[in-house]
Coordinates of C-alpha atoms in Angstrom, one line a residue:
M61 CA 28.2 18.5 -2.4
I62 CA 24.7 18.7 -0.8
K63 CA 24.7 17.1 2.7
K64 CA 21.7 15.4 4.3
E65 CA 21.7 13.5 7.5
M66 CA 19.1 11.0 6.4
I67 CA 17.3 10.5 3.1
A68 CA 14.5 8.1 2.3
M69 CA 14.2 5.6 -0.6
L70 CA 10.6 4.6 -1.0
L71 CA 10.0 1.4 -3.0
A72 CA 6.7 2.0 -4.9
G73 CA 7.1 -0.2 -8.0
G74 CA 5.0 -3.2 -6.8
Q75 CA 2.4 -4.8 -9.1
G76 CA 0.3 -5.9 -6.2
S77 CA -1.0 -9.0 -8.0
R78 CA -2.7 -10.3 -4.8
L79 CA -5.1 -7.4 -5.2
G80 CA -6.4 -8.9 -8.4
V81 CA -8.4 -6.6 -10.7
L82 CA -7.8 -3.6 -8.4
T83 CA -4.2 -3.4 -9.7
S84 CA -4.7 -4.3 -13.4
D85 CA -3.9 -0.8 -14.5
I86 CA -2.4 0.8 -11.4
A87 CA 0.5 0.2 -9.0
K88 CA -0.5 -1.0 -5.5
P89 CA 0.8 2.2 -3.7
A90 CA -1.6 4.2 -5.9
V91 CA -4.7 2.3 -4.9
P92 CA -7.2 4.5 -3.1
Y93 CA -7.6 4.0 0.6
G94 CA -10.0 5.4 3.2
G95 CA -12.0 7.4 0.7
K96 CA -9.8 10.2 -0.5
Y97 CA -6.3 8.9 0.2
R98 CA -4.0 6.6 -1.7
I99 CA -1.8 3.9 0.0
I100 CA 1.4 5.7 -0.6
D101 CA 0.2 8.8 1.2
F102 CA 1.0 7.2 4.6
A103 CA 4.7 6.6 3.9
L104 CA 5.1 10.1 2.4
S105 CA 3.2 11.7 5.3
N106 CA 5.4 9.8 7.8
C107 CA 8.5 11.1 6.1
I108 CA 7.6 14.8 6.3
N109 CA 6.1 14.4 9.8
S110 CA 9.4 12.9 10.8
G111 CA 11.5 15.7 9.4
V112 CA 12.7 13.6 6.4
D113 CA 12.5 16.0 3.5
T114 CA 14.4 14.1 0.8
V115 CA 12.6 11.2 -0.7
G116 CA 13.4 9.1 -3.8
V117 CA 10.3 7.2 -5.0
L118 CA 11.2 4.1 -7.0
T119 CA 8.5 3.3 -9.5
Q120 CA 8.2 0.6 -12.1
Y121 CA 4.8 -1.1 -12.6
Q122 CA 2.0 1.1 -14.2
P123 CA 3.5 4.3 -12.8
L124 CA 1.3 6.9 -14.4
R125 CA -1.3 7.3 -11.7
L126 CA 1.3 7.3 -9.0
N127 CA 3.5 9.9 -10.8
T128 CA 0.5 12.1 -11.4
H129 CA -0.6 11.8 -7.7
I130 CA 2.8 12.7 -6.3
G131 CA 3.7 15.4 -8.8
I132 CA 6.3 17.6 -7.3
G133 CA 5.3 16.7 -3.8
I134 CA 3.3 19.8 -2.8
P135 CA 0.7 18.1 -0.6
W136 CA 3.5 16.6 1.6
D137 CA 5.6 19.8 1.6
L138 CA 8.2 18.0 -0.4
D139 CA 8.5 20.6 -3.2
R140 CA 12.0 21.7 -2.2
N141 CA 14.8 23.3 -4.1
V142 CA 17.2 21.0 -2.3
G143 CA 15.9 17.5 -1.7
G144 CA 12.1 17.1 -1.8
V145 CA 10.6 14.2 -3.7
S146 CA 12.1 12.7 -6.8
I147 CA 10.5 10.0 -9.0
L148 CA 13.1 7.3 -9.9
P149 CA 12.0 4.9 -12.6
P150 CA 14.4 2.4 -14.2
Y151 CA 16.3 4.1 -17.1
E152 CA 18.5 3.2 -20.0
K153 CA 22.2 3.2 -19.3
S154 CA 25.1 3.2 -21.8
T155 CA 26.2 -0.3 -21.1
N156 CA 23.0 -2.1 -20.3
T157 CA 19.3 -1.6 -19.5
E158 CA 17.5 -3.5 -16.8
W159 CA 14.3 -3.4 -14.9
Y160 CA 14.4 -3.4 -11.1
T161 CA 14.7 -7.1 -10.3
G162 CA 14.6 -6.9 -6.5
T163 CA 14.2 -4.4 -3.7
A164 CA 18.0 -4.0 -3.2
N165 CA 18.7 -4.1 -6.9
A166 CA 16.3 -1.1 -7.3
I167 CA 18.2 0.8 -4.6
F168 CA 21.6 -0.1 -6.2
Q169 CA 20.5 1.2 -9.6
N170 CA 20.0 4.6 -7.8
L171 CA 23.4 4.8 -6.1
R172 CA 24.2 8.1 -7.8
Y173 CA 21.0 9.7 -6.5
M174 CA 22.0 8.7 -3.0
E175 CA 25.6 9.8 -3.5
L176 CA 24.3 13.3 -4.5
Y177 CA 23.2 13.9 -0.9
N178 CA 26.1 12.1 0.8
P179 CA 23.8 11.0 3.7
D180 CA 24.9 9.6 7.0
Y181 CA 21.8 7.3 7.0
V182 CA 19.5 5.9 4.4
L183 CA 15.9 5.0 5.3
I184 CA 14.4 2.2 3.1
L185 CA 10.6 2.1 3.0
G186 CA 7.8 0.2 1.2
G187 CA 5.0 2.2 -0.3
D188 CA 2.2 -0.3 0.4
H189 CA 1.6 -0.3 4.2
I190 CA -0.8 1.6 6.4
Y191 CA 0.8 2.9 9.6
K192 CA 2.1 6.0 11.3
M193 CA 5.7 6.0 12.5
D194 CA 8.1 8.6 13.6
Y195 CA 11.3 7.7 11.7
E196 CA 13.3 10.2 13.8
V197 CA 12.6 8.0 16.9
V198 CA 13.9 5.0 14.9
L199 CA 17.0 7.0 13.9
D200 CA 17.6 7.9 17.6
Y201 CA 17.4 4.2 18.5
H202 CA 19.9 3.4 15.6
K203 CA 22.4 6.0 16.9
A204 CA 22.0 5.0 20.6
H205 CA 22.8 1.3 19.8
K206 CA 25.7 2.3 17.4
A207 CA 23.9 0.1 14.9
D208 CA 25.0 -0.5 11.3
I209 CA 21.4 -1.5 10.4
T210 CA 18.1 -1.1 12.2
L211 CA 15.1 -3.1 11.2
A212 CA 11.6 -1.9 12.3
T213 CA 9.9 -5.0 13.6
I214 CA 6.4 -5.7 14.9
P215 CA 5.0 -8.7 16.9
V216 CA 2.6 -10.8 14.8
P217 CA 0.5 -13.8 15.7
L218 CA 2.8 -16.9 15.6
E219 CA 0.4 -18.7 13.1
E220 CA 1.0 -15.8 10.6
A221 CA 4.7 -15.5 11.2
S222 CA 5.7 -17.7 8.2
R223 CA 4.5 -14.9 5.9
F224 CA 7.2 -12.5 7.1
G225 CA 10.9 -12.1 7.6
I226 CA 11.3 -13.2 11.2
V227 CA 14.1 -12.0 13.6
I228 CA 15.5 -13.4 16.8
T229 CA 17.2 -11.0 19.1
D230 CA 19.3 -11.0 22.3
D231 CA 18.5 -9.0 25.4
D232 CA 19.9 -5.8 24.0
G233 CA 17.7 -6.0 20.8
R234 CA 20.6 -7.1 18.6
I235 CA 19.5 -9.5 15.9
T236 CA 21.2 -12.8 16.2
E237 CA 19.3 -14.7 13.5
F238 CA 17.2 -13.7 10.5
E239 CA 14.8 -16.1 8.7
E240 CA 13.0 -15.0 5.5
K241 CA 9.5 -16.5 5.6
P242 CA 10.4 -19.6 7.7
E243 CA 8.2 -22.7 7.5
H244 CA 8.5 -23.2 11.3
P245 CA 9.1 -19.8 12.8
R246 CA 10.9 -19.6 16.2
S247 CA 9.9 -16.1 16.9
N248 CA 6.9 -13.8 16.2
L249 CA 8.9 -10.6 15.7
A250 CA 8.4 -9.7 12.0
S251 CA 10.4 -7.3 9.8
M252 CA 8.2 -4.5 8.6
G253 CA 10.4 -3.9 5.5
I254 CA 11.5 -0.6 7.0
Y255 CA 15.3 -0.3 7.4
I256 CA 17.8 2.4 8.5
F257 CA 21.3 1.8 7.1
S258 CA 24.4 3.7 8.0
W259 CA 25.3 4.8 4.5
P260 CA 28.8 3.2 4.2
V261 CA 27.4 -0.2 5.2
L262 CA 24.6 0.1 2.6
R263 CA 26.9 1.3 -0.1
D264 CA 29.4 -1.5 0.4
A265 CA 26.7 -4.2 0.5
L266 CA 24.9 -3.0 -2.7
I267 CA 28.2 -2.8 -4.6
T268 CA 29.4 -6.2 -3.4
L269 CA 26.0 -7.9 -4.2
K270 CA 25.4 -6.0 -7.5
D271 CA 25.6 -9.2 -9.6
Q272 CA 23.3 -11.2 -7.4
S273 CA 20.2 -12.1 -9.4
G274 CA 17.0 -10.4 -8.0
C275 CA 19.0 -8.8 -5.2
D276 CA 16.6 -8.4 -2.2
F277 CA 17.1 -6.9 1.3
G278 CA 15.5 -9.8 3.2
K279 CA 17.0 -12.6 1.2
H280 CA 20.5 -11.2 0.4
V281 CA 21.5 -7.9 1.9
I282 CA 20.6 -8.5 5.6
P283 CA 22.1 -12.1 5.6
Y284 CA 25.3 -10.7 3.9
C285 CA 25.7 -8.0 6.5
H286 CA 24.9 -10.4 9.3
E287 CA 27.6 -12.9 8.1
H288 CA 30.1 -10.0 8.0
G289 CA 29.6 -9.1 11.6
K290 CA 27.6 -5.9 11.2
R291 CA 25.6 -4.6 14.2
I292 CA 22.0 -5.2 13.3
F293 CA 19.3 -4.2 15.7
A294 CA 15.5 -4.6 15.9
Y295 CA 13.4 -1.6 16.7
E296 CA 10.1 -2.9 18.1
F297 CA 7.0 -1.0 16.9
N298 CA 3.8 -1.4 18.7
G299 CA 1.4 0.9 16.8
Y300 CA -1.1 0.1 14.1
W301 CA 0.5 -1.5 11.0
K302 CA -1.4 -3.2 8.2
D303 CA 0.0 -4.9 5.1
V304 CA -2.9 -4.3 2.6
G305 CA -1.4 -6.6 0.0
T306 CA -4.5 -8.9 -0.3
L307 CA -8.1 -8.1 -1.1
M308 CA -9.3 -9.3 2.3
S309 CA -6.7 -7.4 4.3
Y310 CA -7.4 -4.3 2.2
W311 CA -11.1 -4.6 2.8
E312 CA -10.6 -5.3 6.5
S313 CA -8.3 -2.3 7.0
N314 CA -10.7 0.1 5.4
M315 CA -13.6 -1.3 7.5
E316 CA -11.6 -0.7 10.6
L317 CA -11.5 3.0 9.8
I318 CA -15.2 3.3 10.5
D319 CA -15.3 1.6 13.9
I320 CA -16.6 3.9 16.7
V321 CA -13.1 4.0 18.2
P322 CA -10.8 3.1 15.2
D323 CA -7.5 1.4 15.8
F324 CA -6.1 3.7 13.2
N325 CA -7.1 7.3 13.5
L326 CA -7.1 9.5 10.4
Y327 CA -8.2 12.6 12.4
E328 CA -5.2 13.2 14.7
E329 CA -4.0 16.9 14.6
F330 CA -0.4 16.1 15.5
W331 CA 0.2 13.5 12.9
K332 CA -1.7 14.5 9.8
I333 CA -2.0 12.3 6.7
Y334 CA -1.6 14.5 3.6
T335 CA -2.9 13.8 0.1
K336 CA -3.4 15.4 -3.2
T337 CA -6.8 17.1 -3.1
E338 CA -8.8 18.1 -6.1
V339 CA -11.1 21.1 -6.3
I340 CA -14.5 19.4 -6.2
P341 CA -17.9 20.4 -4.7
P342 CA -19.0 19.4 -1.2
Q343 CA -20.9 16.2 -0.6
Y344 CA -24.6 16.1 -1.2
I345 CA -27.0 14.0 0.9
A346 CA -30.5 13.9 -0.6
P347 CA -33.7 14.1 1.4
G348 CA -34.5 10.6 2.5
A349 CA -30.9 9.3 2.1
V350 CA -29.6 7.2 5.0
I351 CA -25.9 7.1 6.1
E352 CA -24.9 5.0 9.1
T353 CA -21.3 4.4 10.2
A354 CA -19.6 5.4 7.0
I355 CA -16.9 7.7 5.6
V356 CA -18.3 9.8 2.8
S357 CA -15.8 11.9 0.8
E358 CA -16.3 15.3 -0.7
G359 CA -18.1 15.5 -4.0
A360 CA -20.2 12.4 -3.3
E361 CA -23.9 12.4 -4.0
I362 CA -26.0 10.0 -1.9
Y363 CA -29.6 9.4 -2.8
G364 CA -29.9 5.9 -1.4
K365 CA -28.8 4.2 1.8
V366 CA -25.2 3.5 2.9
Y367 CA -24.2 1.3 5.9
R368 CA -20.7 0.6 7.1
S369 CA -19.0 1.6 3.9
I370 CA -16.3 3.9 2.5
I371 CA -17.4 6.2 -0.2
G372 CA -14.8 8.0 -2.3
P373 CA -14.8 11.5 -3.9
G374 CA -17.3 12.1 -6.6
V375 CA -19.2 8.8 -6.1
V376 CA -23.0 8.9 -7.0
I377 CA -25.3 6.4 -5.3
G378 CA -28.8 6.3 -6.8
E379 CA -32.3 6.3 -5.4
N380 CA -33.5 3.2 -3.5
T381 CA -30.0 1.8 -3.7
V382 CA -28.6 0.1 -0.6
V383 CA -24.8 -0.3 0.0
H384 CA -23.5 -2.5 2.8
D385 CA -19.9 -3.2 4.0
S386 CA -18.4 -1.9 0.7
I387 CA -15.6 0.3 -0.6
I388 CA -16.7 2.5 -3.6
M389 CA -13.8 4.4 -5.1
R390 CA -13.8 7.8 -6.6
S391 CA -16.0 8.9 -9.5
T392 CA -18.0 5.7 -9.7
T393 CA -21.7 5.8 -10.4
I394 CA -24.2 3.3 -9.0
G395 CA -27.7 3.4 -10.5
N396 CA -31.1 3.2 -8.8
N397 CA -32.6 0.2 -7.1
C398 CA -29.3 -1.6 -6.5
E399 CA -28.2 -3.9 -3.7
I400 CA -24.4 -3.8 -3.0
Y401 CA -23.0 -6.2 -0.4
K402 CA -19.3 -6.6 0.6
S403 CA -18.0 -5.2 -2.7
I404 CA -14.8 -3.4 -3.7
I405 CA -15.6 -1.2 -6.7
A406 CA -12.6 0.6 -8.2
E407 CA -12.5 4.1 -9.7
E408 CA -14.7 5.4 -12.5
C409 CA -17.0 2.4 -12.8
N410 CA -20.6 2.5 -14.0
I411 CA -23.0 0.2 -12.2
G412 CA -26.4 0.0 -13.9
N413 CA -29.9 0.2 -12.4
G414 CA -31.2 -2.8 -10.5
V415 CA -27.8 -4.4 -10.1
R416 CA -27.3 -6.8 -7.2
L417 CA -23.7 -7.6 -6.0
G418 CA -22.6 -10.1 -3.4
I419 CA -25.8 -12.2 -3.5
G420 CA -26.2 -16.0 -2.8
D421 CA -24.1 -18.7 -1.3
E422 CA -20.3 -18.7 -1.3
A423 CA -18.2 -20.8 -3.7
P424 CA -14.5 -20.7 -4.2
N425 CA -13.2 -18.7 -7.1
V426 CA -12.6 -21.0 -10.1
D427 CA -9.4 -19.2 -11.3
K428 CA -7.8 -17.6 -8.2
P429 CA -9.3 -18.9 -5.0
S430 CA -6.6 -17.4 -2.9
I431 CA -7.2 -13.9 -4.2
Y432 CA -11.0 -13.6 -4.6
T433 CA -12.1 -14.9 -1.3
G434 CA -13.9 -13.9 1.9
G435 CA -17.2 -13.4 0.1
L436 CA -16.0 -10.3 -1.6
V437 CA -17.0 -8.9 -5.1
A438 CA -14.0 -7.1 -6.8
I439 CA -14.6 -4.8 -9.8
G440 CA -11.7 -3.2 -11.7
E441 CA -11.6 0.4 -12.6
N442 CA -13.5 1.8 -15.7
S443 CA -15.7 -1.3 -15.6
V444 CA -19.3 -1.2 -16.7
I445 CA -22.1 -3.5 -15.4
P446 CA -25.4 -3.4 -17.3
D447 CA -28.8 -3.0 -15.7
N448 CA -30.6 -5.8 -13.7
V449 CA -27.6 -8.1 -13.3
T450 CA -27.0 -10.3 -10.2
V451 CA -23.4 -11.2 -9.2
G452 CA -22.5 -13.8 -6.6
K453 CA -19.6 -13.8 -4.0
N454 CA -15.9 -14.4 -4.5
T455 CA -16.2 -12.9 -8.0
A456 CA -14.2 -10.5 -10.2
I457 CA -15.3 -8.3 -13.0
S458 CA -13.0 -6.1 -15.2
G459 CA -13.8 -4.2 -18.3
V460 CA -17.0 -3.1 -20.1
T461 CA -19.5 -5.9 -19.8
E462 CA -22.8 -6.3 -21.6
A463 CA -26.0 -8.2 -20.8
E464 CA -25.0 -11.2 -22.9
D465 CA -21.9 -11.7 -20.6
Y466 CA -24.4 -12.7 -17.9
P467 CA -26.4 -15.8 -18.8
N468 CA -29.9 -15.4 -17.4
G469 CA -28.7 -12.1 -16.0
Y470 CA -26.5 -13.8 -13.4
L471 CA -22.8 -14.3 -12.6
P472 CA -22.6 -17.2 -10.1
S473 CA -20.4 -17.1 -7.0
G474 CA -16.8 -18.0 -7.8
Q475 CA -16.9 -16.9 -11.5
N476 CA -15.1 -14.0 -13.2
I477 CA -15.6 -11.8 -16.3
I478 CA -12.3 -10.3 -17.5
K479 CA -12.8 -8.4 -20.7
A480 CA -10.1 -7.2 -23.1
G481 CA -8.0 -4.6 -21.4
G482 CA -8.9 -6.0 -18.0
V483 CA -6.0 -7.9 -16.6
E484 CA -6.2 -10.2 -13.7

C-alpha cells in the first residue's frame, strides 16, 4: 500500500450561481482571476508550496474547462507517478448512482481514493477562495495540539459573521461551540472551509453519516464530531483571504491587485502562484495607447486607453476606446470608440464599435437584485454585443445579441438580455 502523511481533497464542483452569467458554462473554480490565473490556481499552488503532492480534485458542475486547465498537473508540479493530481467526478456504481449532494458526501464517495494512500491526515479545501496559506504550518499546529480536527479560521467583521460558520474557542484554541451561519453571531472567528482531519476520525464520521441527506462538513460532520468529544481546534489565519463568490467581491478582489501596495501580492518569489500558460505572443501597446494602474496579460493588444483594469491574455482593445475599473477576460475583442465602465466581460466576447457599458443612473436589477449590483455590468462568455449600443448599470448580458435586442440602441440599468444558451 502507498503511504502518504497528508493528502488533499479539493472541492471544485461548485456552480457559483452568485456569479451570475460568469458561471453559466463554467465552474466557479475555473473562472479567470487576476488576468492570466484561474481561481483554483491558488489552492493548487498552496498545496505544492506546502509540500502536499497528492491532491484529489472533486468536480461536478460544468467540469470541462476545469479538467482541461488542470490536465495532469504539470504547472503545479503535480504530474507524479505516485500521488499527483487526480480528477474525481461522480461516477456510476453497481448499486446506485448519485451526484455529490454535499461537501462531506462528495468526500465520502471517494473513500476508496483516500484509502489507497492510507494517510495520517486529510486536508479538505475549497477551490474558490483567493489566499496563500502554508498547510504544513497548520499541520504542525494540529499535531502540537493533538487535535482530531483543525479548522482554519479568520476574524471577520461582526456584521458579516452571519454569512459564515462561526466558532467559539477556549483559551487553548479548542472549539467549544460551532454555529453554522448564525443569525446573531457571538464571535467573529469564521471557518474558512479548510479542515485537517486525522484520517481515522474522518473515516468514522463519513461512514456513520453516509445516509445523511446532503451531508455537509459545517452542518453535519463538525457537529457530529463535537458531540462525540473529538478534539477540535481553531487555527487562526491572519493573512489575505477572499471569498470571491459574489460578483461584487470578485470585482473588488481583482481591483485590489492593482493597488500601489496590494494586500495580496502576486509577485512574491518565495510563494509563487502557478497556472497553465499558453504559448502566445507578447503584449503589444500601440503608439498613443495609455495604460495607468493596470495588469495587462501577455498576448493583449492595446490601441486605446486603460485605467485601473485587469486585461486578460489575448484581449484586443480598439482605437479611441476607454476602459475604466473593469475586468476583461482572455480572448475578448473590444472595438473602436467604446466606453467601458465598471464591467466584467467574460472570455471570448466580441464587443462592437461605439459600444458604451455602465452608463447612466443606477437601478436595481429586475430579476436578480442581489447578484447584479454595485453598478456593475456582467457579460457572459462568448457573448456578442452589436455596434453603437449603450448599456446601463446593474445589467447582465449573455449570448449573441443583435441590434433589435436593444430598443433605441439602449439596455436600461437593471435590465438583462439572456439569449438561448446563456443561463443565468
